[in-house]
PDB file of N, CA, C and O in Angstrom:
ATOM      1  N   MET A 495       0.838  -1.325   0.220  1.00 70.00           N
ATOM      2  CA  MET A 495       0.155   0.115   0.432  1.00 70.00           C
ATOM      3  C   MET A 495       1.086   1.276   0.169  1.00 70.00           C
ATOM      4  O   MET A 495       1.630   1.413   1.075  1.00 70.00           O
ATOM      5  N   VAL A 496       0.640   2.538  -0.721  1.00 72.00           N
ATOM      6  CA  VAL A 496       1.775   3.116  -0.941  1.00 72.00           C
ATOM      7  C   VAL A 496       0.878   4.874  -0.460  1.00 72.00           C
ATOM      8  O   VAL A 496      -0.639   4.386  -0.525  1.00 72.00           O
ATOM      9  N   ILE A 497       1.285   5.045   0.971  1.00 77.00           N
ATOM     10  CA  ILE A 497       0.924   6.213   1.763  1.00 77.00           C
ATOM     11  C   ILE A 497       0.683   7.825   0.150  1.00 77.00           C
ATOM     12  O   ILE A 497       2.340   7.630   0.520  1.00 77.00           O
ATOM     13  N   PRO A 498      -0.332   8.300   0.303  1.00 78.00           N
ATOM     14  CA  PRO A 498      -0.487   8.813  -0.153  1.00 78.00           C
ATOM     15  C   PRO A 498       1.400   9.813   0.255  1.00 78.00           C
ATOM     16  O   PRO A 498       0.520  10.080   2.032  1.00 78.00           O
ATOM     17  N   SER A 499       1.580  11.906  -0.565  1.00 83.00           N
ATOM     18  CA  SER A 499       1.327  12.492   1.224  1.00 83.00           C
ATOM     19  C   SER A 499       0.468  13.562   0.762  1.00 83.00           C
ATOM     20  O   SER A 499      -0.208  13.901   0.858  1.00 83.00           O
ATOM     21  N   GLU A 500       0.828  13.874   1.834  1.00 88.00           N
ATOM     22  CA  GLU A 500      -0.118  14.845   3.061  1.00 88.00           C
ATOM     23  C   GLU A 500      -0.777  15.144   2.139  1.00 88.00           C
ATOM     24  O   GLU A 500      -2.324  16.039   1.941  1.00 88.00           O
ATOM     25  N   ARG A 501      -0.447  16.290   1.170  1.00 90.00           N
ATOM     26  CA  ARG A 501      -1.085  17.304   0.187  1.00 90.00           C
ATOM     27  C   ARG A 501      -2.080  16.785  -0.309  1.00 90.00           C
ATOM     28  O   ARG A 501      -2.941  16.878  -1.109  1.00 90.00           O
ATOM     29  N   LEU A 502      -0.986  15.578  -1.410  1.00 91.00           N
ATOM     30  CA  LEU A 502      -2.173  14.653  -1.988  1.00 91.00           C
ATOM     31  C   LEU A 502      -3.506  13.875  -1.520  1.00 91.00           C
ATOM     32  O   LEU A 502      -4.890  14.179  -1.925  1.00 91.00           O
ATOM     33  N   LYS A 503      -3.207  13.251  -0.327  1.00 91.00           N
ATOM     34  CA  LYS A 503      -4.684  13.050   0.800  1.00 91.00           C
ATOM     35  C   LYS A 503      -5.689  14.557   0.953  1.00 91.00           C
ATOM     36  O   LYS A 503      -6.246  14.569   1.151  1.00 91.00           O
ATOM     37  N   GLU A 504      -5.102  14.917   1.865  1.00 93.00           N
ATOM     38  CA  GLU A 504      -5.755  16.457   1.923  1.00 93.00           C
ATOM     39  C   GLU A 504      -6.927  16.727   0.445  1.00 93.00           C
ATOM     40  O   GLU A 504      -7.720  16.305  -0.347  1.00 93.00           O
ATOM     41  N   LYS A 505      -6.281  16.634  -1.399  1.00 93.00           N
ATOM     42  CA  LYS A 505      -7.189  16.188  -2.496  1.00 93.00           C
ATOM     43  C   LYS A 505      -7.899  15.508  -2.323  1.00 93.00           C
ATOM     44  O   LYS A 505      -8.914  15.157  -2.782  1.00 93.00           O
ATOM     45  N   ILE A 506      -7.309  14.542  -2.148  1.00 93.00           N
ATOM     46  CA  ILE A 506      -8.221  13.004  -2.299  1.00 93.00           C
ATOM     47  C   ILE A 506      -9.354  13.122  -1.773  1.00 93.00           C
ATOM     48  O   ILE A 506      -9.502  12.975  -1.592  1.00 93.00           O
ATOM     49  N   ASP A 507      -9.562  13.435  -0.379  1.00 93.00           N
ATOM     50  CA  ASP A 507      -9.656  14.280   0.419  1.00 93.00           C
ATOM     51  C   ASP A 507     -11.984  14.887   0.668  1.00 93.00           C
ATOM     52  O   ASP A 507     -12.781  14.886   0.917  1.00 93.00           O
ATOM     53  N   MET A 508     -11.113  15.540  -0.633  1.00 94.00           N
ATOM     54  CA  MET A 508     -11.981  16.770  -0.525  1.00 94.00           C
ATOM     55  C   MET A 508     -12.952  16.035  -2.346  1.00 94.00           C
ATOM     56  O   MET A 508     -13.288  17.261  -2.190  1.00 94.00           O
ATOM     57  N   LEU A 509     -11.719  15.275  -2.643  1.00 96.00           N
ATOM     58  CA  LEU A 509     -12.853  14.771  -4.497  1.00 96.00           C
ATOM     59  C   LEU A 509     -14.053  14.816  -3.900  1.00 96.00           C
ATOM     60  O   LEU A 509     -15.005  13.983  -2.504  1.00 96.00           O
ATOM     61  N   PRO A 510     -15.206  15.168  -4.977  1.00 95.00           N
ATOM     62  CA  PRO A 510     -16.951  14.527  -4.327  1.00 95.00           C
ATOM     63  C   PRO A 510     -16.665  13.266  -4.636  1.00 95.00           C
ATOM     64  O   PRO A 510     -15.967  12.814  -5.470  1.00 95.00           O
ATOM     65  N   GLU A 511     -18.410  12.773  -4.189  1.00 95.00           N
ATOM     66  CA  GLU A 511     -18.554  11.168  -5.323  1.00 95.00           C
ATOM     67  C   GLU A 511     -19.070  12.232  -6.543  1.00 95.00           C
ATOM     68  O   GLU A 511     -19.521  10.693  -5.924  1.00 95.00           O
ATOM     69  N   SER A 512     -19.360  13.080  -7.097  1.00 96.00           N
ATOM     70  CA  SER A 512     -19.355  12.518  -8.544  1.00 96.00           C
ATOM     71  C   SER A 512     -19.187  11.938  -9.882  1.00 96.00           C
ATOM     72  O   SER A 512     -17.983  11.589  -9.035  1.00 96.00           O
ATOM     73  N   PRO A 513     -19.578  11.576 -10.836  1.00 97.00           N
ATOM     74  CA  PRO A 513     -18.661  11.068 -12.081  1.00 97.00           C
ATOM     75  C   PRO A 513     -17.379  12.545 -12.313  1.00 97.00           C
ATOM     76  O   PRO A 513     -17.804  13.363 -12.149  1.00 97.00           O
ATOM     77  N   GLY A 514     -16.457  11.945 -12.798  1.00 97.00           N
ATOM     78  CA  GLY A 514     -15.822  12.413 -13.531  1.00 97.00           C
ATOM     79  C   GLY A 514     -14.116  12.379 -14.044  1.00 97.00           C
ATOM     80  O   GLY A 514     -14.761  11.011 -14.198  1.00 97.00           O
ATOM     81  N   VAL A 515     -13.468  13.071 -14.120  1.00 97.00           N
ATOM     82  CA  VAL A 515     -12.941  12.055 -15.404  1.00 97.00           C
ATOM     83  C   VAL A 515     -11.531  12.951 -14.364  1.00 97.00           C
ATOM     84  O   VAL A 515     -11.219  14.141 -13.188  1.00 97.00           O
ATOM     85  N   TYR A 516     -10.660  12.460 -13.914  1.00 97.00           N
ATOM     86  CA  TYR A 516      -9.492  12.826 -12.819  1.00 97.00           C
ATOM     87  C   TYR A 516      -7.896  12.005 -13.926  1.00 97.00           C
ATOM     88  O   TYR A 516      -7.834  11.101 -14.977  1.00 97.00           O
ATOM     89  N   MET A 517      -6.735  12.705 -13.681  1.00 98.00           N
ATOM     90  CA  MET A 517      -5.949  12.822 -14.174  1.00 98.00           C
ATOM     91  C   MET A 517      -4.183  12.620 -13.226  1.00 98.00           C
ATOM     92  O   MET A 517      -4.464  13.322 -12.081  1.00 98.00           O
ATOM     93  N   TYR A 518      -3.779  12.338 -12.912  1.00 97.00           N
ATOM     94  CA  TYR A 518      -2.653  11.874 -12.849  1.00 97.00           C
ATOM     95  C   TYR A 518      -1.409  12.701 -12.717  1.00 97.00           C
ATOM     96  O   TYR A 518      -1.255  12.729 -14.453  1.00 97.00           O
ATOM     97  N   PHE A 519      -0.435  13.874 -12.391  1.00 97.00           N
ATOM     98  CA  PHE A 519       0.854  13.624 -12.851  1.00 97.00           C
ATOM     99  C   PHE A 519       1.767  13.220 -12.177  1.00 97.00           C
ATOM    100  O   PHE A 519       2.358  13.059 -10.972  1.00 97.00           O
ATOM    101  N   ASP A 520       2.562  13.550 -12.324  1.00 95.00           N
ATOM    102  CA  ASP A 520       4.303  12.532 -11.299  1.00 95.00           C
ATOM    103  C   ASP A 520       5.073  14.201 -11.552  1.00 95.00           C
ATOM    104  O   ASP A 520       4.149  15.220 -10.886  1.00 95.00           O
ATOM    105  N   LYS A 521       6.135  13.789 -10.387  1.00 95.00           N
ATOM    106  CA  LYS A 521       6.395  15.358  -9.894  1.00 95.00           C
ATOM    107  C   LYS A 521       6.956  16.582 -10.888  1.00 95.00           C
ATOM    108  O   LYS A 521       7.202  17.076 -10.309  1.00 95.00           O
ATOM    109  N   GLU A 522       7.313  15.833 -11.862  1.00 97.00           N
ATOM    110  CA  GLU A 522       8.372  16.444 -13.402  1.00 97.00           C
ATOM    111  C   GLU A 522       6.335  17.642 -13.863  1.00 97.00           C
ATOM    112  O   GLU A 522       6.500  18.919 -14.781  1.00 97.00           O
ATOM    113  N   GLY A 523       5.115  16.855 -13.639  1.00 96.00           N
ATOM    114  CA  GLY A 523       4.096  17.760 -13.978  1.00 96.00           C
ATOM    115  C   GLY A 523       3.171  17.301 -14.931  1.00 96.00           C
ATOM    116  O   GLY A 523       2.564  17.492 -15.335  1.00 96.00           O
ATOM    117  N   THR A 524       4.469  16.573 -16.064  1.00 97.00           N
ATOM    118  CA  THR A 524       3.505  15.041 -17.106  1.00 97.00           C
ATOM    119  C   THR A 524       2.789  14.391 -16.524  1.00 97.00           C
ATOM    120  O   THR A 524       2.798  13.601 -15.598  1.00 97.00           O
ATOM    121  N   ILE A 525       0.835  14.380 -16.814  1.00 98.00           N
ATOM    122  CA  ILE A 525       0.135  13.202 -16.839  1.00 98.00           C
ATOM    123  C   ILE A 525       0.671  12.388 -16.821  1.00 98.00           C
ATOM    124  O   ILE A 525       1.185  11.684 -17.926  1.00 98.00           O
ATOM    125  N   ILE A 526       0.537  11.114 -16.121  1.00 97.00           N
ATOM    126  CA  ILE A 526       0.203  10.461 -15.734  1.00 97.00           C
ATOM    127  C   ILE A 526      -0.581   9.176 -16.302  1.00 97.00           C
ATOM    128  O   ILE A 526       0.552   7.448 -17.098  1.00 97.00           O
ATOM    129  N   TYR A 527      -1.342   9.807 -16.594  1.00 97.00           N
ATOM    130  CA  TYR A 527      -3.237   8.912 -16.151  1.00 97.00           C
ATOM    131  C   TYR A 527      -3.775   9.281 -16.111  1.00 97.00           C
ATOM    132  O   TYR A 527      -4.184   9.824 -15.585  1.00 97.00           O
ATOM    133  N   ILE A 528      -5.002   9.181 -16.769  1.00 98.00           N
ATOM    134  CA  ILE A 528      -6.377   9.932 -17.095  1.00 98.00           C
ATOM    135  C   ILE A 528      -6.963   8.428 -16.510  1.00 98.00           C
ATOM    136  O   ILE A 528      -7.330   8.121 -17.707  1.00 98.00           O
ATOM    137  N   GLY A 529      -7.914   8.828 -16.159  1.00 96.00           N
ATOM    138  CA  GLY A 529      -9.057   7.684 -16.180  1.00 96.00           C
ATOM    139  C   GLY A 529     -10.366   8.791 -16.050  1.00 96.00           C
ATOM    140  O   GLY A 529     -10.288   9.453 -15.782  1.00 96.00           O
ATOM    141  N   LYS A 530     -11.408   8.119 -15.769  1.00 96.00           N
ATOM    142  CA  LYS A 530     -13.080   8.226 -15.441  1.00 96.00           C
ATOM    143  C   LYS A 530     -13.680   7.314 -13.859  1.00 96.00           C
ATOM    144  O   LYS A 530     -12.871   6.146 -14.204  1.00 96.00           O
ATOM    145  N   ALA A 531     -14.463   7.933 -13.657  1.00 96.00           N
ATOM    146  CA  ALA A 531     -14.959   7.775 -12.613  1.00 96.00           C
ATOM    147  C   ALA A 531     -16.819   7.771 -12.478  1.00 96.00           C
ATOM    148  O   ALA A 531     -17.560   8.442 -12.636  1.00 96.00           O
ATOM    149  N   LYS A 532     -17.574   6.767 -11.842  1.00 96.00           N
ATOM    150  CA  LYS A 532     -18.768   7.244 -11.008  1.00 96.00           C
ATOM    151  C   LYS A 532     -19.251   7.885  -9.939  1.00 96.00           C
ATOM    152  O   LYS A 532     -19.632   8.994  -9.883  1.00 96.00           O
ATOM    153  N   ARG A 533     -18.242   7.939  -9.262  1.00 96.00           N
ATOM    154  CA  ARG A 533     -17.786   7.979  -7.936  1.00 96.00           C
ATOM    155  C   ARG A 533     -15.971   8.450  -8.231  1.00 96.00           C
ATOM    156  O   ARG A 533     -15.808   7.450  -7.606  1.00 96.00           O
ATOM    157  N   LEU A 534     -15.627  10.258  -8.095  1.00 97.00           N
ATOM    158  CA  LEU A 534     -14.471  10.458  -7.908  1.00 97.00           C
ATOM    159  C   LEU A 534     -13.283  10.285  -6.675  1.00 97.00           C
ATOM    160  O   LEU A 534     -12.845   9.105  -6.821  1.00 97.00           O
ATOM    161  N   ARG A 535     -13.851  10.567  -5.717  1.00 96.00           N
ATOM    162  CA  ARG A 535     -13.563   9.734  -4.747  1.00 96.00           C
ATOM    163  C   ARG A 535     -13.058   8.936  -3.783  1.00 96.00           C
ATOM    164  O   ARG A 535     -11.638   7.844  -4.120  1.00 96.00           O
ATOM    165  N   ARG A 536     -14.176   8.084  -5.021  1.00 95.00           N
ATOM    166  CA  ARG A 536     -13.990   6.043  -4.210  1.00 95.00           C
ATOM    167  C   ARG A 536     -13.288   5.797  -5.360  1.00 95.00           C
ATOM    168  O   ARG A 536     -12.035   5.549  -4.725  1.00 95.00           O
ATOM    169  N   ARG A 537     -13.354   5.814  -6.217  1.00 95.00           N
ATOM    170  CA  ARG A 537     -11.860   6.044  -7.272  1.00 95.00           C
ATOM    171  C   ARG A 537     -10.658   6.147  -7.001  1.00 95.00           C
ATOM    172  O   ARG A 537      -9.504   5.205  -6.733  1.00 95.00           O
ATOM    173  N   VAL A 538     -10.502   7.272  -6.872  1.00 95.00           N
ATOM    174  CA  VAL A 538      -8.997   7.340  -6.367  1.00 95.00           C
ATOM    175  C   VAL A 538      -8.517   7.157  -5.841  1.00 95.00           C
ATOM    176  O   VAL A 538      -7.341   6.161  -4.832  1.00 95.00           O
ATOM    177  N   ARG A 539      -9.837   7.323  -4.223  1.00 93.00           N
ATOM    178  CA  ARG A 539      -8.983   6.000  -2.514  1.00 93.00           C
ATOM    179  C   ARG A 539      -8.349   4.416  -3.171  1.00 93.00           C
ATOM    180  O   ARG A 539      -7.546   4.294  -3.217  1.00 93.00           O
ATOM    181  N   SER A 540      -9.059   4.475  -3.963  1.00 92.00           N
ATOM    182  CA  SER A 540      -7.905   3.033  -4.532  1.00 92.00           C
ATOM    183  C   SER A 540      -7.921   2.394  -5.080  1.00 92.00           C
ATOM    184  O   SER A 540      -7.615   1.579  -5.038  1.00 92.00           O
ATOM    185  N   TYR A 541      -6.761   3.253  -5.491  1.00 92.00           N
ATOM    186  CA  TYR A 541      -5.165   3.160  -5.778  1.00 92.00           C
ATOM    187  C   TYR A 541      -4.399   2.981  -5.331  1.00 92.00           C
ATOM    188  O   TYR A 541      -3.075   2.878  -4.454  1.00 92.00           O
ATOM    189  N   PHE A 542      -4.352   3.577  -3.255  1.00 88.00           N
ATOM    190  CA  PHE A 542      -3.879   3.508  -2.631  1.00 88.00           C
ATOM    191  C   PHE A 542      -3.724   3.186  -0.746  1.00 88.00           C
ATOM    192  O   PHE A 542      -3.342   2.738  -0.741  1.00 88.00           O
ATOM    193  N   ASN A 543      -5.742   2.516  -1.209  1.00 86.00           N
ATOM    194  CA  ASN A 543      -5.651   1.195  -0.104  1.00 86.00           C
ATOM    195  C   ASN A 543      -5.188   0.449   0.016  1.00 86.00           C
ATOM    196  O   ASN A 543      -5.552  -0.931   0.748  1.00 86.00           O
ATOM    197  N   ARG A 544      -4.338   0.178  -0.998  1.00 82.00           N
ATOM    198  CA  ARG A 544      -3.884  -1.284  -1.098  1.00 82.00           C
ATOM    199  C   ARG A 544      -2.197  -1.541  -2.069  1.00 82.00           C
ATOM    200  O   ARG A 544      -2.360  -1.639  -2.790  1.00 82.00           O
ATOM    201  N   GLU A 545      -2.215  -2.525  -2.209  1.00 84.00           N
ATOM    202  CA  GLU A 545      -1.469  -3.019  -3.048  1.00 84.00           C
ATOM    203  C   GLU A 545      -2.634  -4.159  -4.197  1.00 84.00           C
ATOM    204  O   GLU A 545      -3.264  -4.995  -4.138  1.00 84.00           O
ATOM    205  N   HIS A 546      -1.625  -3.378  -5.828  1.00 85.00           N
ATOM    206  CA  HIS A 546      -2.021  -4.162  -6.654  1.00 85.00           C
ATOM    207  C   HIS A 546      -1.721  -4.849  -7.002  1.00 85.00           C
ATOM    208  O   HIS A 546      -0.510  -5.788  -7.381  1.00 85.00           O
ATOM    209  N   THR A 547      -2.409  -6.118  -8.053  1.00 86.00           N
ATOM    210  CA  THR A 547      -1.755  -7.560  -8.669  1.00 86.00           C
ATOM    211  C   THR A 547      -1.154  -7.234  -9.340  1.00 86.00           C
ATOM    212  O   THR A 547      -0.452  -7.564  -9.986  1.00 86.00           O
ATOM    213  N   VAL A 548      -1.439  -5.606 -10.283  1.00 85.00           N
ATOM    214  CA  VAL A 548      -0.896  -5.674 -11.087  1.00 85.00           C
ATOM    215  C   VAL A 548       0.433  -4.728 -11.018  1.00 85.00           C
ATOM    216  O   VAL A 548      -0.501  -3.958 -10.706  1.00 85.00           O
ATOM    217  N   ALA A 549       1.466  -5.317 -11.329  1.00 88.00           N
ATOM    218  CA  ALA A 549       2.897  -4.279 -11.374  1.00 88.00           C
ATOM    219  C   ALA A 549       2.898  -2.686 -11.995  1.00 88.00           C
ATOM    220  O   ALA A 549       2.846  -2.426 -11.100  1.00 88.00           O
ATOM    221  N   ARG A 550       2.467  -2.862 -13.213  1.00 91.00           N
ATOM    222  CA  ARG A 550       2.709  -1.881 -13.872  1.00 91.00           C
ATOM    223  C   ARG A 550       1.649  -0.679 -12.495  1.00 91.00           C
ATOM    224  O   ARG A 550       1.320   0.376 -12.749  1.00 91.00           O
ATOM    225  N   THR A 551       0.769  -1.460 -12.217  1.00 90.00           N
ATOM    226  CA  THR A 551      -0.018   0.062 -10.934  1.00 90.00           C
ATOM    227  C   THR A 551       0.334   0.156 -10.157  1.00 90.00           C
ATOM    228  O   THR A 551       0.354   1.869  -9.692  1.00 90.00           O
ATOM    229  N   ASN A 552       1.071  -0.468 -10.403  1.00 90.00           N
ATOM    230  CA  ASN A 552       2.062   0.384  -8.268  1.00 90.00           C
ATOM    231  C   ASN A 552       3.626   1.290  -9.022  1.00 90.00           C
ATOM    232  O   ASN A 552       3.114   1.970  -8.254  1.00 90.00           O
ATOM    233  N   VAL A 553       3.492   0.895 -10.201  1.00 92.00           N
ATOM    234  CA  VAL A 553       4.384   1.759 -10.313  1.00 92.00           C
ATOM    235  C   VAL A 553       3.386   3.360 -10.900  1.00 92.00           C
ATOM    236  O   VAL A 553       4.044   4.009  -9.582  1.00 92.00           O
ATOM    237  N   LEU A 554       2.733   2.348 -11.265  1.00 93.00           N
ATOM    238  CA  LEU A 554       2.207   4.643 -11.410  1.00 93.00           C
ATOM    239  C   LEU A 554       1.140   5.438  -9.960  1.00 93.00           C
ATOM    240  O   LEU A 554       2.208   6.032  -9.210  1.00 93.00           O
ATOM    241  N   VAL A 555       1.003   4.287  -9.192  1.00 92.00           N
ATOM    242  CA  VAL A 555       1.247   4.901  -7.685  1.00 92.00           C
ATOM    243  C   VAL A 555       1.825   5.382  -6.983  1.00 92.00           C
ATOM    244  O   VAL A 555       2.224   6.373  -6.989  1.00 92.00           O
ATOM    245  N   ARG A 556       2.762   4.744  -7.220  1.00 92.00           N
ATOM    246  CA  ARG A 556       4.081   5.273  -6.330  1.00 92.00           C
ATOM    247  C   ARG A 556       4.936   6.605  -7.070  1.00 92.00           C
ATOM    248  O   ARG A 556       5.309   7.132  -6.446  1.00 92.00           O
ATOM    249  N   ASN A 557       3.997   7.140  -8.322  1.00 94.00           N
ATOM    250  CA  ASN A 557       4.348   7.937  -9.620  1.00 94.00           C
ATOM    251  C   ASN A 557       3.373   9.436  -8.758  1.00 94.00           C
ATOM    252  O   ASN A 557       4.353  10.020  -9.506  1.00 94.00           O
ATOM    253  N   ILE A 558       2.744   8.575  -8.750  1.00 95.00           N
ATOM    254  CA  ILE A 558       2.150  10.289  -8.271  1.00 95.00           C
ATOM    255  C   ILE A 558       1.941  10.930  -7.474  1.00 95.00           C
ATOM    256  O   ILE A 558       1.788  11.370  -6.601  1.00 95.00           O
ATOM    257  N   ALA A 559       2.533  12.619  -8.344  1.00 94.00           N
ATOM    258  CA  ALA A 559       3.174  13.994  -7.471  1.00 94.00           C
ATOM    259  C   ALA A 559       1.079  14.141  -7.077  1.00 94.00           C
ATOM    260  O   ALA A 559       1.594  15.135  -5.872  1.00 94.00           O
ATOM    261  N   ASP A 560       0.737  14.709  -8.365  1.00 95.00           N
ATOM    262  CA  ASP A 560      -0.116  15.339  -7.430  1.00 95.00           C
ATOM    263  C   ASP A 560      -1.929  14.518  -8.827  1.00 95.00           C
ATOM    264  O   ASP A 560      -1.721  14.142  -9.519  1.00 95.00           O
ATOM    265  N   LEU A 561      -2.931  15.377  -8.452  1.00 96.00           N
ATOM    266  CA  LEU A 561      -3.877  15.055  -9.345  1.00 96.00           C
ATOM    267  C   LEU A 561      -4.501  16.518  -9.734  1.00 96.00           C
ATOM    268  O   LEU A 561      -5.193  16.908  -8.890  1.00 96.00           O
ATOM    269  N   LYS A 562      -5.964  15.905 -10.721  1.00 97.00           N
ATOM    270  CA  LYS A 562      -6.448  17.346 -11.260  1.00 97.00           C
ATOM    271  C   LYS A 562      -7.358  16.709 -11.346  1.00 97.00           C
ATOM    272  O   LYS A 562      -7.785  14.603 -11.721  1.00 97.00           O
ATOM    273  N   TYR A 563      -8.603  17.558 -12.080  1.00 97.00           N
ATOM    274  CA  TYR A 563     -10.794  16.706 -11.750  1.00 97.00           C
ATOM    275  C   TYR A 563     -11.610  16.933 -12.763  1.00 97.00           C
ATOM    276  O   TYR A 563     -11.505  19.051 -12.516  1.00 97.00           O
ATOM    277  N   ILE A 564     -12.008  16.508 -13.084  1.00 97.00           N
ATOM    278  CA  ILE A 564     -13.099  17.428 -13.423  1.00 97.00           C
ATOM    279  C   ILE A 564     -14.626  16.843 -13.481  1.00 97.00           C
ATOM    280  O   ILE A 564     -14.578  16.090 -13.808  1.00 97.00           O
ATOM    281  N   VAL A 565     -14.997  16.890 -12.714  1.00 97.00           N
ATOM    282  CA  VAL A 565     -17.373  16.496 -12.384  1.00 97.00           C
ATOM    283  C   VAL A 565     -17.505  16.942 -14.264  1.00 97.00           C
ATOM    284  O   VAL A 565     -17.950  17.794 -15.103  1.00 97.00           O
ATOM    285  N   VAL A 566     -17.534  15.850 -14.212  1.00 94.00           N
ATOM    286  CA  VAL A 566     -19.442  15.836 -15.684  1.00 94.00           C
ATOM    287  C   VAL A 566     -21.028  15.503 -14.777  1.00 94.00           C
ATOM    288  O   VAL A 566     -20.657  15.102 -13.866  1.00 94.00           O
ATOM    289  N   ASN A 567     -22.108  14.799 -15.549  1.00 90.00           N
ATOM    290  CA  ASN A 567     -22.818  15.732 -15.177  1.00 90.00           C
ATOM    291  C   ASN A 567     -23.516  13.884 -15.461  1.00 90.00           C
ATOM    292  O   ASN A 567     -24.286  13.645 -14.914  1.00 90.00           O
ATOM    293  N   SER A 568     -22.641  12.724 -15.673  1.00 83.00           N
ATOM    294  CA  SER A 568     -22.949  12.028 -16.300  1.00 83.00           C
ATOM    295  C   SER A 568     -21.565  10.805 -16.094  1.00 83.00           C
ATOM    296  O   SER A 568     -20.769  11.797 -16.964  1.00 83.00           O
ATOM    297  N   GLU A 569     -21.851   9.686 -15.764  1.00 77.00           N
ATOM    298  CA  GLU A 569     -20.756   9.085 -15.914  1.00 77.00           C
ATOM    299  C   GLU A 569     -20.933   8.995 -17.947  1.00 77.00           C
ATOM    300  O   GLU A 569     -19.199   8.666 -18.257  1.00 77.00           O
TER     301      GLU A 569
END
């Protein structure tokens, strides 16, 4: 399980439960992943609350330095 930085944890805690699109950035500010979710907060938290069976997902999570999101009306 990867523990996010305090700043990133605060951002995750403030995410809405609305549908939307989320973008993960590395420490250089490069987008490393874009995803969509029915419930933003639940989906983004799921990356950090366990070890993933796919190794590349674990590498992705270790490299997340920041995130941004866009709320949409429907999934």
